[in-house]
Amino acid sequence: MVKKNTPVFRFINREISWLHFNERVLQEAEDESNPLIERIKFLGIYSNNLDEFFRVRVATVNRMAALNKSESFLNYKPAKLLKKIGEIDALQEKQFAACYVKIVNSLADQNIFIINEKNLNTTQGLFVRSYFRDHVRPVIFPLMFDNLRGSNTLEDNSIYLTIVLNDSKGIAKEQMALIKVPTKNPSRFLILPSEDEKKEILAKEKGLSYIRLDGSIGCMVNGAGLAMATMDMIKLYGGEPANFLDIGGSSNPQKVIDAMNLILSDKNVKVIMINIFGGITRCDDVAKGLIAALEQIKIQIPIVIRLSGTNSKEGLEILKSASLPTVETMSEAAQKAISLSVDFLR
C-alpha cells in the first residue's frame, strides 16, 4: 500500500512494469550466446505471456475505461494507461519481429526452414491441402453472426477468426461468421515431407500406392498382394525391388502413364517389371496406357511385361504390335528383369 504524501514517481505502474519484465524474456531470445533451441523457447514464452496479459490484465483496464472509471493507477487513468500499453507493445512487437527473422535465418543455416503458404512448391501444396482436408477441416466450424446469442457463446482462452462467406452462385446474401482456431490438435507447426514422402503423397493424389525402396528393379503391379508377391519373387532370384507400386483396380490408361513417370523419377531404377493380373484392371487398358506412356516419355531402360487375366490376349496383341517383349509367368519376368538390370550396369 502506498502511504499518503509518498511521491508517486518512485513507483512504476504494475501493468507497465509487467511489460518491461516480459521484455526481459525477449532479450533472452535475442541473446546469441544462448542455444538456438532455447532462443525459440524464449520467443514462445514471451508470446504466451503477452497473450495472457492482454486477456486478463488489459481486459480489466479496458472494462474500467469503458465504464469511465476515474481511479488512477499510479498516475495513469484507465484510458491513458491503455494508450501507454499500446505504445510499449508496438515497440516490443518490432523488437520481436526482428528477433524472429534472425532466428529463422539461423535455423536455415542448420537446414531447418520455417515457410508459409507462399513458399510452397506444387508437391508441398498438394500435401498441405490434403492435410487441411483430412486433419484441420473436420475440427473447424463456422459460428454464424446471426446465430450468436451474447458473449457466452464464445469460449475463453480461445482465438477466433472473422470470415466472410459468399455464395459462389450469387444467390444467397453475404454472411459473416467466426471460426475458432485450433491451437493444440492439430499442431500449429506442420513438418513437410521428405522427397520420398512427397512422391508417396503425389502418388496418392493420382490414385496410386507407392513406397520407394533401395533396389534397382522398378515394379508396376495391380493389387497389394500381387505387389508383395512380385517383390518376394525378385528377391528370391537375387534381385532388389526399387519400389512398391500398386496401380489399383481401375481401367484407366492414365494411371499407367502416371505410374511410369513415378518409377522413372528414381534414378536408381535400371529396369522396369510390369506384372498385371487382369480383373477389374483390364490388360488391354494397361497395354494402351503403356503405349501412350512410351509415346510421351523417353524411356532409356529395358522393360519386362507380364499380363494375365481379363483381356490378356488383347493386351498381348497390342504390345506385340508395338514390338514390346512379354513373358508368360511371374518367375520368368523376375529372372529376366534381374538379368537385364545386371546387363544394364555392365
XYZ file of C-alpha atoms in Angstrom:
346
model
C 0.000 0.000 0.000
C 1.289 3.476 -0.884
C 1.272 5.858 2.075
C -0.116 9.340 1.760
C 2.262 12.019 0.597
C 4.622 9.365 -0.853
C 5.956 10.651 -4.214
C 4.215 8.651 -6.921
C 7.196 8.887 -9.292
C 9.096 6.377 -7.126
C 6.754 3.643 -8.296
C 6.003 2.118 -11.731
C 2.522 1.149 -12.719
C 2.202 -2.628 -12.377
C 0.961 -3.176 -15.960
C 3.847 -1.193 -17.424
C 6.249 -2.912 -15.046
C 4.966 -6.280 -16.264
C 5.595 -5.295 -19.911
C 9.206 -4.446 -19.018
C 9.532 -7.814 -17.271
C 8.293 -9.604 -20.405
C 10.767 -7.609 -22.497
C 13.493 -9.225 -20.391
C 12.278 -12.611 -21.678
C 12.511 -11.267 -25.217
C 16.091 -10.181 -24.551
C 16.964 -13.798 -23.741
C 15.624 -14.776 -27.165
C 17.846 -12.098 -28.729
C 20.946 -13.296 -26.882
C 23.018 -15.215 -29.455
C 25.084 -16.831 -26.696
C 22.010 -18.923 -25.819
C 21.456 -22.197 -27.731
C 19.205 -21.739 -30.770
C 16.507 -24.073 -29.459
C 16.405 -22.136 -26.170
C 16.009 -18.842 -28.044
C 12.987 -20.294 -29.850
C 11.523 -21.322 -26.490
C 12.008 -17.816 -25.121
C 10.081 -16.411 -28.086
C 7.249 -18.809 -27.283
C 7.289 -17.858 -23.593
C 7.212 -14.156 -24.499
C 4.213 -14.679 -26.818
C 2.293 -16.800 -24.295
C 2.933 -14.271 -21.534
C 1.742 -11.399 -23.711
C -1.371 -13.309 -24.748
C -2.381 -13.862 -21.109
C -1.521 -10.255 -20.248
C -3.992 -8.932 -22.816
C -6.677 -11.491 -21.992
C -6.604 -10.809 -18.250
C -4.949 -7.532 -17.264
C -5.645 -5.388 -20.314
C -9.201 -6.704 -20.448
C -9.742 -5.422 -16.899
C -8.343 -1.980 -17.718
C -10.464 -1.938 -20.880
C -13.629 -2.576 -18.878
C -12.763 0.227 -16.449
C -12.149 2.628 -19.346
C -15.476 1.628 -20.895
C -17.210 2.358 -17.595
C -15.498 5.774 -17.399
C -13.860 4.876 -14.115
C -11.703 7.705 -12.793
C -9.490 5.613 -10.497
C -5.822 6.366 -11.031
C -3.253 3.567 -11.405
C -0.146 5.298 -10.077
C -0.708 8.446 -12.096
C -2.428 6.597 -15.002
C -6.159 6.742 -15.553
C -7.584 3.732 -17.494
C -7.738 5.404 -20.918
C -4.242 6.868 -20.572
C -2.904 3.534 -19.325
C -4.349 1.712 -22.336
C -2.632 4.170 -24.660
C 0.713 3.687 -22.868
C 0.365 -0.097 -23.007
C -0.297 0.122 -26.742
C 2.798 2.257 -27.308
C 5.076 -0.115 -25.396
C 3.536 -3.170 -27.082
C 4.090 -1.673 -30.552
C 7.793 -1.144 -29.804
C 8.173 -4.657 -28.431
C 6.407 -6.128 -31.470
C 9.055 -4.573 -33.713
C 11.728 -5.974 -31.416
C 10.047 -9.417 -31.548
C 9.785 -9.357 -35.364
C 13.461 -8.503 -35.789
C 14.470 -11.249 -33.367
C 12.214 -13.767 -35.129
C 13.805 -13.011 -38.515
C 17.302 -13.544 -37.071
C 16.293 -16.857 -35.517
C 14.630 -18.056 -38.742
C 17.841 -17.237 -40.627
C 19.889 -19.109 -38.029
C 17.585 -22.122 -38.383
C 18.062 -22.009 -42.157
C 21.830 -22.264 -41.584
C 21.043 -25.559 -39.811
C 18.837 -26.731 -42.734
C 15.632 -26.076 -40.791
C 13.254 -23.875 -42.746
C 10.088 -22.178 -41.492
C 7.968 -21.256 -44.516
C 4.436 -20.079 -45.233
C 1.915 -20.935 -47.947
C 3.589 -18.554 -50.413
C 6.837 -20.559 -50.294
C 5.332 -23.978 -51.101
C 6.145 -25.799 -54.323
C 3.489 -27.828 -56.175
C 4.055 -31.088 -54.288
C 4.166 -29.362 -50.902
C 0.958 -27.511 -51.798
C -0.757 -30.837 -52.525
C 0.416 -32.171 -49.163
C -0.797 -29.105 -47.254
C -4.199 -29.143 -48.986
C -4.539 -32.861 -48.232
C -3.535 -32.287 -44.583
C -6.048 -29.452 -44.248
C -8.820 -31.604 -45.713
C -8.073 -34.641 -43.515
C -6.971 -33.066 -40.217
C -7.931 -29.381 -39.952
C -11.269 -29.024 -41.709
C -13.005 -31.685 -39.532
C -12.306 -29.640 -36.365
C -13.315 -26.151 -37.526
C -16.911 -24.969 -37.570
C -18.279 -21.538 -38.545
C -20.340 -19.713 -35.929
C -22.727 -17.522 -37.888
C -23.087 -13.968 -36.597
C -26.866 -14.202 -36.929
C -26.900 -17.170 -34.524
C -24.681 -15.672 -31.820
C -26.540 -15.029 -28.559
C -24.311 -12.844 -26.397
C -20.651 -13.231 -25.443
C -21.367 -16.503 -23.598
C -21.399 -18.210 -26.988
C -17.627 -17.742 -27.278
C -15.105 -19.708 -25.225
C -12.475 -18.078 -23.047
C -8.777 -18.703 -23.794
C -9.594 -19.116 -27.482
C -8.648 -17.440 -30.762
C -11.304 -16.678 -33.377
C -11.074 -15.555 -36.985
C -13.760 -13.389 -38.521
C -14.627 -14.589 -42.042
C -16.955 -13.501 -44.818
C -18.993 -16.201 -46.583
C -20.071 -15.638 -50.169
C -22.347 -17.719 -52.361
C -20.366 -18.650 -55.493
C -23.619 -18.607 -57.475
C -24.547 -15.152 -56.183
C -27.951 -16.285 -54.883
C -27.570 -16.174 -51.098
C -26.616 -12.943 -49.364
C -23.177 -12.370 -47.924
C -22.822 -13.582 -44.313
C -20.216 -13.190 -41.589
C -19.049 -15.879 -39.214
C -16.427 -16.723 -36.602
C -14.118 -19.736 -36.744
C -12.335 -20.964 -33.638
C -8.663 -21.557 -34.405
C -7.396 -24.980 -33.219
C -4.310 -24.412 -31.052
C -3.450 -27.867 -29.675
C -4.633 -30.512 -32.131
C -3.666 -30.344 -34.947
C -0.249 -28.863 -34.237
C 0.465 -25.209 -35.042
C 3.564 -26.351 -36.956
C 3.450 -28.875 -39.798
C 6.582 -30.747 -40.863
C 6.707 -31.019 -44.645
C 7.550 -34.438 -46.075
C 10.923 -35.529 -47.437
C 11.465 -36.060 -51.180
C 10.406 -39.725 -50.942
C 7.366 -38.831 -48.867
C 6.445 -36.184 -51.443
C 6.350 -38.884 -54.117
C 4.078 -41.005 -51.934
C 1.717 -38.051 -51.479
C 1.727 -37.245 -55.188
C 1.031 -40.913 -55.956
C -1.908 -40.921 -53.552
C -3.391 -37.872 -55.270
C -3.276 -39.824 -58.550
C -4.857 -42.957 -57.061
C -1.588 -44.911 -56.755
C 0.042 -46.602 -53.751
C 3.807 -46.033 -53.819
C 6.709 -46.665 -51.449
C 10.299 -46.148 -52.535
C 12.834 -48.903 -51.742
C 16.581 -49.224 -52.312
C 16.751 -51.662 -55.245
C 17.196 -51.225 -58.999
C 14.129 -53.032 -60.393
C 11.099 -50.767 -60.698
C 7.796 -52.573 -60.201
C 4.353 -51.721 -61.584
C 1.681 -54.074 -60.282
C -2.079 -54.071 -59.645
C -3.131 -55.173 -56.175
C -1.191 -55.035 -52.912
C -0.991 -58.823 -52.584
C 0.431 -59.259 -56.086
C 2.835 -56.382 -55.463
C 4.216 -58.110 -52.361
C 4.470 -61.436 -54.227
C 6.301 -59.693 -57.086
C 8.859 -58.158 -54.721
C 9.342 -61.525 -52.992
C 9.894 -63.212 -56.369
C 12.525 -60.630 -57.335
C 14.356 -61.193 -54.031
C 14.080 -64.974 -54.418
C 16.172 -64.811 -57.579
C 18.738 -62.427 -56.112
C 17.379 -59.028 -57.183
C 16.204 -55.990 -55.233
C 12.926 -54.131 -55.935
C 13.151 -50.345 -56.238
C 9.611 -49.703 -55.084
C 6.196 -50.928 -54.068
C 3.735 -49.569 -56.643
C 0.095 -50.630 -56.831
C -1.869 -49.009 -59.665
C -5.156 -50.196 -58.159
C -8.199 -51.674 -59.783
C -9.465 -49.085 -62.260
C -9.177 -49.496 -66.040
C -7.542 -46.136 -66.716
C -4.572 -45.844 -69.113
C -3.612 -42.514 -67.492
C -2.722 -44.400 -64.315
C -0.109 -46.359 -66.226
C 1.397 -43.115 -67.533
C 1.463 -41.628 -64.020
C 2.975 -44.824 -62.600
C 5.672 -44.872 -65.274
C 6.616 -41.253 -64.522
C 6.813 -42.105 -60.819
C 9.116 -45.092 -61.403
C 11.387 -43.154 -63.751
C 11.773 -40.333 -61.206
C 14.005 -42.755 -59.245
C 17.477 -42.598 -60.851
C 18.426 -45.947 -59.271
C 15.911 -47.858 -61.422
C 17.720 -49.844 -64.154
C 14.824 -51.972 -65.437
C 11.026 -51.883 -65.104
C 8.992 -55.010 -64.385
C 5.255 -54.760 -65.105
C 3.160 -57.553 -63.603
C -0.605 -57.285 -64.184
C -3.303 -59.796 -63.299
C -6.447 -58.611 -65.041
C -9.634 -58.433 -63.041
C -11.213 -55.023 -62.709
C -7.978 -53.753 -64.229
C -8.174 -54.916 -67.844
C -4.945 -55.986 -69.502
C -5.783 -54.222 -72.778
C -6.200 -50.902 -70.925
C -2.804 -51.391 -69.266
C -1.274 -52.126 -72.652
C -2.851 -48.980 -74.158
C -1.604 -46.922 -71.238
C 1.888 -48.335 -71.643
C 1.920 -47.497 -75.369
C 0.712 -43.966 -74.566
C 3.412 -43.616 -71.916
C 6.119 -44.679 -74.354
C 4.867 -42.062 -76.809
C 5.055 -39.321 -74.163
C 8.112 -40.392 -72.174
C 11.575 -41.127 -73.416
C 12.384 -44.439 -71.700
C 16.006 -45.499 -71.963
C 15.909 -48.577 -69.722
C 14.557 -52.070 -70.549
C 11.002 -53.159 -69.675
C 9.723 -56.638 -68.809
C 5.946 -57.172 -69.152
C 3.705 -59.958 -67.920
C -0.062 -59.815 -68.471
C -2.586 -62.392 -67.285
C -6.353 -62.440 -66.737
C -9.109 -60.209 -68.145
C -8.430 -59.272 -71.785
C -4.828 -60.504 -71.529
C -4.951 -61.858 -75.101
C -5.999 -58.446 -76.433
C -3.376 -56.737 -74.300
C -0.601 -59.007 -75.500
C -1.612 -58.372 -79.121
C -1.379 -54.606 -78.538
C 2.095 -54.982 -77.037
C 3.209 -57.357 -79.790
C 2.156 -54.850 -82.471
C 4.358 -52.256 -80.719
C 7.295 -54.707 -80.598
C 7.331 -54.774 -76.800
C 8.681 -58.017 -75.252
C 6.423 -60.030 -72.960
C 6.787 -63.123 -70.747
C 4.236 -65.676 -69.550
C 4.962 -66.246 -65.844
C 5.889 -64.093 -62.866
C 9.043 -66.100 -62.137
C 10.175 -65.688 -65.741
C 9.517 -61.952 -65.515
C 11.557 -61.638 -62.287
C 14.513 -63.589 -63.669
C 14.534 -61.611 -66.916
C 14.330 -58.293 -65.039
C 17.294 -59.258 -62.849
C 19.307 -60.359 -65.887
C 18.575 -57.095 -67.705
C 19.476 -54.988 -64.672
C 22.843 -56.733 -64.413
C 23.493 -56.256 -68.134
C 22.500 -52.580 -67.855
C 25.092 -51.994 -65.126
C 27.919 -53.515 -67.180
